[in-house]
Short mmCIF file of C-alpha atoms and ligand atoms in Angstrom, two decimals:
data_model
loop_
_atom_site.label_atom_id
_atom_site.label_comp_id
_atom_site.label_asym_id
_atom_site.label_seq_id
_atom_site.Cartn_x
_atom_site.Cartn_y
_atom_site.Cartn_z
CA UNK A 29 0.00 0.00 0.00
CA UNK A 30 1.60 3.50 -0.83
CA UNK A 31 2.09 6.21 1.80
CA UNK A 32 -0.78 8.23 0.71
CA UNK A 33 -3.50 5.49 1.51
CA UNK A 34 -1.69 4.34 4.47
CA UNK A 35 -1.92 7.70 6.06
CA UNK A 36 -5.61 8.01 4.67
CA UNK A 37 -6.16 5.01 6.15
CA UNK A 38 -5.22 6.30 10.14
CA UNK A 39 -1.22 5.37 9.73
CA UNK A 40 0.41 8.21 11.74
CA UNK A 41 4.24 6.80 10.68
CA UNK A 42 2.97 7.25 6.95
CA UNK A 43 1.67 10.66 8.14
CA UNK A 44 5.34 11.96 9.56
CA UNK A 45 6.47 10.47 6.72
CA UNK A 46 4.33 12.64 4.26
CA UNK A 47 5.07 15.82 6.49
CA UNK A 48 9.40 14.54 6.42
CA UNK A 49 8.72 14.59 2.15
CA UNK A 50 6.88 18.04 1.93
CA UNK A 51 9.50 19.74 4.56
CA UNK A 52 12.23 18.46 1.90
CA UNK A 53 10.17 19.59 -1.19
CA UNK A 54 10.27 15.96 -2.81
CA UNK A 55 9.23 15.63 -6.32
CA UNK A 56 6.47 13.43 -5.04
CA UNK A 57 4.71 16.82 -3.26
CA UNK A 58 2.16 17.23 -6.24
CA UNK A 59 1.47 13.46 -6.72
CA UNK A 60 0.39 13.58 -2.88
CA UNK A 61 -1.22 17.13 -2.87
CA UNK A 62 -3.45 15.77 -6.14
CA UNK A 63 -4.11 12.21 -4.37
CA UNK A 64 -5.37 14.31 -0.59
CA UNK A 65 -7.43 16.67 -2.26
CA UNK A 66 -10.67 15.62 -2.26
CA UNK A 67 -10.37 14.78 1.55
CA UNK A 68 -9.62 18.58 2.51
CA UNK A 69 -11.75 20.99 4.21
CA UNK A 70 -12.54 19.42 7.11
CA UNK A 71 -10.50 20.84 10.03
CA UNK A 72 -10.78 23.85 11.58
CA UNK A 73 -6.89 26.02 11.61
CA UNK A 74 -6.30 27.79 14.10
CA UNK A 75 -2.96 29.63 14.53
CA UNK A 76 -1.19 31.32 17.41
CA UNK A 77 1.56 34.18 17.30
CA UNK A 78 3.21 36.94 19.21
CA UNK A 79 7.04 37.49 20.40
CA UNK A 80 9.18 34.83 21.66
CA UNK A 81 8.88 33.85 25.17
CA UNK A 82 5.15 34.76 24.91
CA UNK A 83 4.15 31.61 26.25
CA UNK A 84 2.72 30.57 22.87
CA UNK A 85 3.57 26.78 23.26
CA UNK A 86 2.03 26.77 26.54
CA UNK A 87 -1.30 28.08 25.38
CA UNK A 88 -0.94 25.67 22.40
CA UNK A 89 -0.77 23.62 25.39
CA UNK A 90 -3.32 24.47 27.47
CA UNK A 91 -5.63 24.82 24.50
CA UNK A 92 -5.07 21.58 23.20
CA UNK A 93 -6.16 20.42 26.69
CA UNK A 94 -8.97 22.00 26.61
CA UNK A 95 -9.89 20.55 22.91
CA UNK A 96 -8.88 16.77 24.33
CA UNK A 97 -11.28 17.19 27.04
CA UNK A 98 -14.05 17.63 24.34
CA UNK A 99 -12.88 14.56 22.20
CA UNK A 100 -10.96 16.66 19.34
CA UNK A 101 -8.21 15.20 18.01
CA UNK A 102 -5.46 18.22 17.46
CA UNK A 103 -2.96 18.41 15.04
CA UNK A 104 -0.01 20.91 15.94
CA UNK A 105 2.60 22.89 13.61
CA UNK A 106 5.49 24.74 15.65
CA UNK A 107 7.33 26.87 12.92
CA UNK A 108 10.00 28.46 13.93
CA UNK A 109 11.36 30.90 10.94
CA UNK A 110 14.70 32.36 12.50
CA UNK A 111 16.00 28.44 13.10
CA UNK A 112 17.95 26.95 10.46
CA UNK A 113 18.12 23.68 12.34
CA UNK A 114 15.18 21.73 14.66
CA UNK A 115 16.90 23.49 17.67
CA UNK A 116 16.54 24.56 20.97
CA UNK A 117 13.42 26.38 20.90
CA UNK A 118 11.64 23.63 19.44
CA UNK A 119 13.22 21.31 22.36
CA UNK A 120 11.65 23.63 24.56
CA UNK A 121 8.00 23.67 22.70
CA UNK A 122 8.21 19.68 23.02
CA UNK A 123 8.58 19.84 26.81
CA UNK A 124 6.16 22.40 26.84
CA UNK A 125 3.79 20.81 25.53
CA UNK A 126 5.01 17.23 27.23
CA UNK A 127 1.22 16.46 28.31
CA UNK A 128 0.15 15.71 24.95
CA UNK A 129 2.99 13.49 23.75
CA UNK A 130 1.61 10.17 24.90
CA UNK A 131 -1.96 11.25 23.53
CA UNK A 132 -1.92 8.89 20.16
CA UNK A 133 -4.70 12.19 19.40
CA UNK A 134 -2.46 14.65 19.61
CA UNK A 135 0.51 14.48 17.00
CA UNK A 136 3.16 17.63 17.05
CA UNK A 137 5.52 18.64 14.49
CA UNK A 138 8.22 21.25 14.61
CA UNK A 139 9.36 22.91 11.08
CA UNK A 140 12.19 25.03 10.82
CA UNK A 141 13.96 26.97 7.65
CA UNK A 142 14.75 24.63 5.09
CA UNK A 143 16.13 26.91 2.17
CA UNK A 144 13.82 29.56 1.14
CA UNK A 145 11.40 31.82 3.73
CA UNK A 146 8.72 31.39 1.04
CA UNK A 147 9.28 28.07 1.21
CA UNK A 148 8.59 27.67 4.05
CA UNK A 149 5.22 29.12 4.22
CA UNK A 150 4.22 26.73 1.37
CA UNK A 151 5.38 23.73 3.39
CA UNK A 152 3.69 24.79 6.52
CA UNK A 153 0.32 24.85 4.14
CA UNK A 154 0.99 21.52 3.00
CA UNK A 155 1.76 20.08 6.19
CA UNK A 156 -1.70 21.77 7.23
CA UNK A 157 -3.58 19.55 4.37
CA UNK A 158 -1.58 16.47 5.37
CA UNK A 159 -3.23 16.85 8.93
CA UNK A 160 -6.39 17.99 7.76
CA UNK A 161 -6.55 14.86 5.07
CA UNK A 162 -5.95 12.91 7.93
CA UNK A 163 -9.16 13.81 9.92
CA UNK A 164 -7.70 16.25 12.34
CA UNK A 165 -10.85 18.36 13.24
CA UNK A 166 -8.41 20.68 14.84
CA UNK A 167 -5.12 22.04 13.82
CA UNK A 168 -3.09 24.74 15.29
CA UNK A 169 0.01 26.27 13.98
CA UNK A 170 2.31 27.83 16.15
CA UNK A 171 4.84 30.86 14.77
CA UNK A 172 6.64 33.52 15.75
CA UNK A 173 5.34 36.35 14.37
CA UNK A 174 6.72 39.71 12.94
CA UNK A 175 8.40 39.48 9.42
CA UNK A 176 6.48 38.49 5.89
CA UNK A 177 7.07 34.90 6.21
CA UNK A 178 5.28 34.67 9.35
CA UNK A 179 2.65 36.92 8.41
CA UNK A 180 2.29 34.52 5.06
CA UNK A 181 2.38 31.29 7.53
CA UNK A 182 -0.73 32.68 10.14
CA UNK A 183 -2.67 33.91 7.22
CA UNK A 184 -3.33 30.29 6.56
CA UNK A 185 -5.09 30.42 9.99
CA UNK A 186 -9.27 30.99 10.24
CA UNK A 187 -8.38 31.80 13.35
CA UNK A 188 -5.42 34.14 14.57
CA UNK A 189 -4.84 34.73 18.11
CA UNK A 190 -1.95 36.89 18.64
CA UNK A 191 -0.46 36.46 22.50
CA UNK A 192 1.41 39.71 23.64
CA UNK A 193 3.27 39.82 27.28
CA UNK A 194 3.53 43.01 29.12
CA UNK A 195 7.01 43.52 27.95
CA UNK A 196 5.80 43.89 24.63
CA UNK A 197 4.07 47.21 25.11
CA UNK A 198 6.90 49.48 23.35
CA UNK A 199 6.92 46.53 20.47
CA UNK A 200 2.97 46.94 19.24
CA UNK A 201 3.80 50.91 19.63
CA UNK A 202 5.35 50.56 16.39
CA UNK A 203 3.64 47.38 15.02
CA UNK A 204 0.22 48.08 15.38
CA UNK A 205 -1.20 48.11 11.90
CA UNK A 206 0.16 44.83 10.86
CA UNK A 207 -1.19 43.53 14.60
CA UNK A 208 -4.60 44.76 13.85
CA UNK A 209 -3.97 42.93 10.47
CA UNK A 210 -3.38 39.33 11.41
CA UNK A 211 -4.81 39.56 15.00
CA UNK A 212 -8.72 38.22 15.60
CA UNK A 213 -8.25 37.33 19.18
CA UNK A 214 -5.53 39.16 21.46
CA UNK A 215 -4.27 37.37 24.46
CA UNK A 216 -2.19 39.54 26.49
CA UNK A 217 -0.24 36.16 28.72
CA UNK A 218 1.78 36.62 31.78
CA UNK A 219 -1.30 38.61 33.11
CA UNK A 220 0.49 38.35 36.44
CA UNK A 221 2.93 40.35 35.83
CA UNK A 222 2.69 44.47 35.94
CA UNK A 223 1.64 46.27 32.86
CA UNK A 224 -0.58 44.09 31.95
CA UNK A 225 -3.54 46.32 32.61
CA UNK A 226 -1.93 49.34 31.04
CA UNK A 227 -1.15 46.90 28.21
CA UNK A 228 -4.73 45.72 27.49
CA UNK A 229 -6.37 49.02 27.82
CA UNK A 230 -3.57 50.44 25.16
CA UNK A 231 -4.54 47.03 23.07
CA UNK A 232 -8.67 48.09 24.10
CA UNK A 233 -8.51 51.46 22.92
CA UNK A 234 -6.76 50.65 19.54
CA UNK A 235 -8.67 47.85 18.72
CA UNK A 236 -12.10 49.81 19.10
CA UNK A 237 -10.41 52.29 17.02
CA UNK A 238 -9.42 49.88 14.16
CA UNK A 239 -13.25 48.00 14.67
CA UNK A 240 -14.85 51.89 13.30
CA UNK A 241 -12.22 52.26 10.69
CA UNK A 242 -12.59 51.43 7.03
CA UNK A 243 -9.68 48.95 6.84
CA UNK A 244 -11.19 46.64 9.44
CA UNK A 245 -12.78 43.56 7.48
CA UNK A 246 -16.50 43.80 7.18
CA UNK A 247 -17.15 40.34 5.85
CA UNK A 248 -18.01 39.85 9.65
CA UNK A 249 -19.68 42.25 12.44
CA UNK A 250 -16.07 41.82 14.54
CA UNK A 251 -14.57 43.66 17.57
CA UNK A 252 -11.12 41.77 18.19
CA UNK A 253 -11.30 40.78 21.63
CA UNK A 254 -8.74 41.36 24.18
CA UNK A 255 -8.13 38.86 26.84
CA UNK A 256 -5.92 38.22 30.21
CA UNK A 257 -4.20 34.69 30.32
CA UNK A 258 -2.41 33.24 32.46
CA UNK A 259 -0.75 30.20 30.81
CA UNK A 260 1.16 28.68 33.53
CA UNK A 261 -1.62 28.81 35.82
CA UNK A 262 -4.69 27.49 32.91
CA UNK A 263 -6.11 31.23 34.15
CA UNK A 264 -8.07 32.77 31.24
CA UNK A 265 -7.35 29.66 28.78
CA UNK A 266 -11.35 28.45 28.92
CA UNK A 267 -12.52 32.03 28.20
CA UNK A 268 -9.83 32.00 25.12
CA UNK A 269 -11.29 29.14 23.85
CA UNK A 270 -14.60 30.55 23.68
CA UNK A 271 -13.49 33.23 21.81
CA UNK A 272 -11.88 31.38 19.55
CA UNK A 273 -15.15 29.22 19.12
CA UNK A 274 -16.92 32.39 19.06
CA UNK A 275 -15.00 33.84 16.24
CA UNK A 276 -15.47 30.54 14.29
CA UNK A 277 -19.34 30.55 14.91
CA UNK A 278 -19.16 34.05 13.45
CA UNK A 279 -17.41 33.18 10.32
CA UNK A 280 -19.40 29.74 9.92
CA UNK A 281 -22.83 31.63 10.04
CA UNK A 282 -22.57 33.58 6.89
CA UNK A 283 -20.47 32.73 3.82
CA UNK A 284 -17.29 34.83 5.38
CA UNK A 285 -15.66 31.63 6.07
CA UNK A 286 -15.75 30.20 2.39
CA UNK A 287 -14.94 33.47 1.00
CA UNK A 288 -12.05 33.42 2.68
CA UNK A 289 -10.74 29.54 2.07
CA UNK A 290 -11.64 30.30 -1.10
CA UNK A 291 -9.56 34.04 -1.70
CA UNK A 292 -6.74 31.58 -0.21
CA UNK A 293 -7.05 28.67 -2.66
CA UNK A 294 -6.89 31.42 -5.46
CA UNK A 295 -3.84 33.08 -3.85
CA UNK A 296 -1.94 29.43 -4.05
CA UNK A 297 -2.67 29.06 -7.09
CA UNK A 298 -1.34 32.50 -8.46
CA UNK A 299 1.76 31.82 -6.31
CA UNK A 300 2.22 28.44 -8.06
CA UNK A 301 1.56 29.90 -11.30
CA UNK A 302 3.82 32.86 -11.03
CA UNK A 303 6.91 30.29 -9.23
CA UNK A 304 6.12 27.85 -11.74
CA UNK A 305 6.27 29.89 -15.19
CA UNK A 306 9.25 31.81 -13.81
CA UNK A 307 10.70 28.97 -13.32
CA UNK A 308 9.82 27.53 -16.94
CA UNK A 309 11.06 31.18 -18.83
CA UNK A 310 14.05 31.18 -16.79
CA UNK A 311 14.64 27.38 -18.01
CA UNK A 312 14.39 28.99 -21.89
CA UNK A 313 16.22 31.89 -21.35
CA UNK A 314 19.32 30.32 -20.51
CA UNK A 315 18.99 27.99 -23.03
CA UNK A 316 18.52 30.19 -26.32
CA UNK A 317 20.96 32.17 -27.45
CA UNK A 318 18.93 35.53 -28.45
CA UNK A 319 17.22 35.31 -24.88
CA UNK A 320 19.91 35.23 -23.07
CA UNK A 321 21.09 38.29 -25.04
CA UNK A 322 18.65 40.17 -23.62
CA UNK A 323 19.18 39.10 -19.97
CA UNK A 324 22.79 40.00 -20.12
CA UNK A 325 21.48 43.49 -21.38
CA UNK A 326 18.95 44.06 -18.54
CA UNK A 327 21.77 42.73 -15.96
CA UNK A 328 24.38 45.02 -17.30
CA UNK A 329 22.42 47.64 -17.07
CA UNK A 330 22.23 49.26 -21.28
CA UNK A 331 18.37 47.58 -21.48
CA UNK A 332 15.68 48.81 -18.88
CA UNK A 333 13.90 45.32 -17.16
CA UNK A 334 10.63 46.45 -18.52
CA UNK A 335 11.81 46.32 -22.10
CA UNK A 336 13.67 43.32 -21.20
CA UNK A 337 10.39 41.33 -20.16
CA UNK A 338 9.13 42.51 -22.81
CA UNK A 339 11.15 41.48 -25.01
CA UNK A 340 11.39 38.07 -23.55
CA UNK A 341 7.77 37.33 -23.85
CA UNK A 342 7.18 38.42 -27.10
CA UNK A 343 9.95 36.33 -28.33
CA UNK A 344 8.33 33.30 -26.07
CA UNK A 345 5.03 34.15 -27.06
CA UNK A 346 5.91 33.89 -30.76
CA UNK A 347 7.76 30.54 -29.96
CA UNK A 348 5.38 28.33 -27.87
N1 GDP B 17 4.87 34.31 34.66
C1 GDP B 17 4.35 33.65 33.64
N2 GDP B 17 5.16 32.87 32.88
C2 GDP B 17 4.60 32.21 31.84
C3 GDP B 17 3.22 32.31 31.53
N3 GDP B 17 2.99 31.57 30.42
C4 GDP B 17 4.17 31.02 30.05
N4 GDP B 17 5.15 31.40 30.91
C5 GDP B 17 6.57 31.03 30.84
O1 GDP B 17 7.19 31.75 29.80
C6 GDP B 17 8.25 30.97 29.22
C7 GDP B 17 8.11 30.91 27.71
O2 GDP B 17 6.97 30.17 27.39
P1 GDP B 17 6.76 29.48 25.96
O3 GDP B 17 5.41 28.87 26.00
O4 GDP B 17 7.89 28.62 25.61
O5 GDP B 17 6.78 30.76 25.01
P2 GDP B 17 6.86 30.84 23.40
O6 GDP B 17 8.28 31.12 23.04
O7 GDP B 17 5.99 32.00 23.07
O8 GDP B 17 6.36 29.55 22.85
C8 GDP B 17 8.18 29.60 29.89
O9 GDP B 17 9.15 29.54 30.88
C9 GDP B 17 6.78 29.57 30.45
O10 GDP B 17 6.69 28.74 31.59
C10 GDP B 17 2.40 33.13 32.37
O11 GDP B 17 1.19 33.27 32.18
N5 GDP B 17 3.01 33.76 33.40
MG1 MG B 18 7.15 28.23 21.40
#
């Protein structure tokens, strides 16, 4: 039996397998993409950001507990986009999240930088169908968040919670539009310590603000909710999860949810298009003479790189 209907089939080695094949971008990633399709849609992503040292993996944690206690299988994805290797902060997210590592319903991966940042993003998706194909209802990805590559991971998230720590207050200062962007829940964690107060009512006040603005999305009547956790302590974690729940029950009533699976299916597929034909016009330009002409032109600088794509297609265009 081949990997695909083995992990179809409940196989969770076949599964890490799959996941070990996409992280290395194996030729096979297509064949297996094409073969899982028609068993996606089913789970529910749910992905959780904020600075290092957050306490992100114990929420993941505490969260998956939570889910367990209901029955829910989860599926989790700790990406860690600053880590070349499977190093120590993923160590630490393992013992974090120790509890679940006996639970044959719980199965964790950690993904780190393999090549390419883009990459990476695209293998994080992937490793989200891969669970979802397998019949986790729940899956939650784990990254932390600040550059484009992180932004591009959580956006494959329905729903974002974005965990801040008092510290942090200076940090969302200066990051605030692209928190307001990603964010859907806000869980300011380490509640115990000071600031958290001033924190959250800084968080309260700008969130309101962005809720009344035009850039706030209106596919849903939504108000991003700030909460106090406590991770450590499992203070705060229930009423997260209802917000989380509530969020979903919010996008699941109307069509906001669909529209938005399906703007992402459509941005894939431009991605793939646009990585894919580069790649292909690349292939021909090095190989013809007259193309590679022009290339040398643009790159030395006498031909302008509008003319010079251009110029390329045309002569492409004319040559199929
Ligand atoms: N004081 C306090 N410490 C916490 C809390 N939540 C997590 N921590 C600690 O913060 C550290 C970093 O937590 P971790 O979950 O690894 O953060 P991550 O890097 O965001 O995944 C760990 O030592 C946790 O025990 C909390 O609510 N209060
Ligand atoms: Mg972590």
């Amino acid at each position: 039996m081949d990997l695909v209907t083995r992990m179809l089939d409940g196989d969770r080695l076949a599964l890490a397998r799959l996941i070990t094949r996409v992280e290395n971008r194996s030729d096979e990633v297509p064949a297996v993409m094409r073969k899982i399709h028609p068993r996606l849609g089913r789970a529910y992503v749910l992905g959780i950001t904020g600075p290092p040292g957050a306490g992100k993996s114990t929420l993941v944690d505490r969260l998956t507990a939570g889910l367990r206690a209901e029955g829910a299988a989860v599926g989790i994805i700790a990406v860690d986009p600053s880590s070349p290797f499977t190093g120590g902060a993923v160590l630490g997210d393992r013992i974090r999240m120790q509890t679940h590592t006996l639970d044959a319903d719980v199965f964790i991966r950690s993904m780190a930088t393999r090549g390419s940042l883009g990459g990476l993003s695209r293998a994080t998706g992937n490793v989200v169908k891969l669970m979802d194909a397998f019949g986790f209802p729940w899956i939650i990805i784990e990254t932390v968040g600040v550059g484009q590559t992180e932004l591009d991971i959580i956006k494959q998230a329905d729903t974002t919670v974005v965990t801040l720590v008092p510290e942090s207050g200076d940090a969302v200062q200066t990051m605030k539009a692209g928190l307001m962007e990603v964010a859907d829940i806000f869980a300011v964690n380490k509640a115990d310590r000071d600031g958290a107060h001033q924190l959250m009512a800084d968080l309260r006040f700008t969130v309101h603000l962005h809720y009344t603005s035009a850039v706030s999305p209106k596919d849903i009547d939504w108000e991003i909710p700030v909460l106090a956790t406590q991770a450590v302590n499992d203070t705060g974690v229930p009423e997260l999860l209802a917000q989380i729940r509530r969020h979903r029950a919010a996008l699941e009533a109307g069509e906001a949810l669909e529209k938005r699976r399906q703007a992402r299916r459509r941005a894939e597929l431009e991605g793939l298009l646009v990585e894919e034909l580069t790649a292909q016009v690349m292939e021909r330009v090095h190989a013809d003479e007259d193309l590679s002409r022009i290339l040398e032109a643009v790159t030395g600088g006498a031909l302008d790189p509008y003319s010079g794509v251009g110029e390329i297609l045309a002569w492409i265009l004319r040559r199929p």
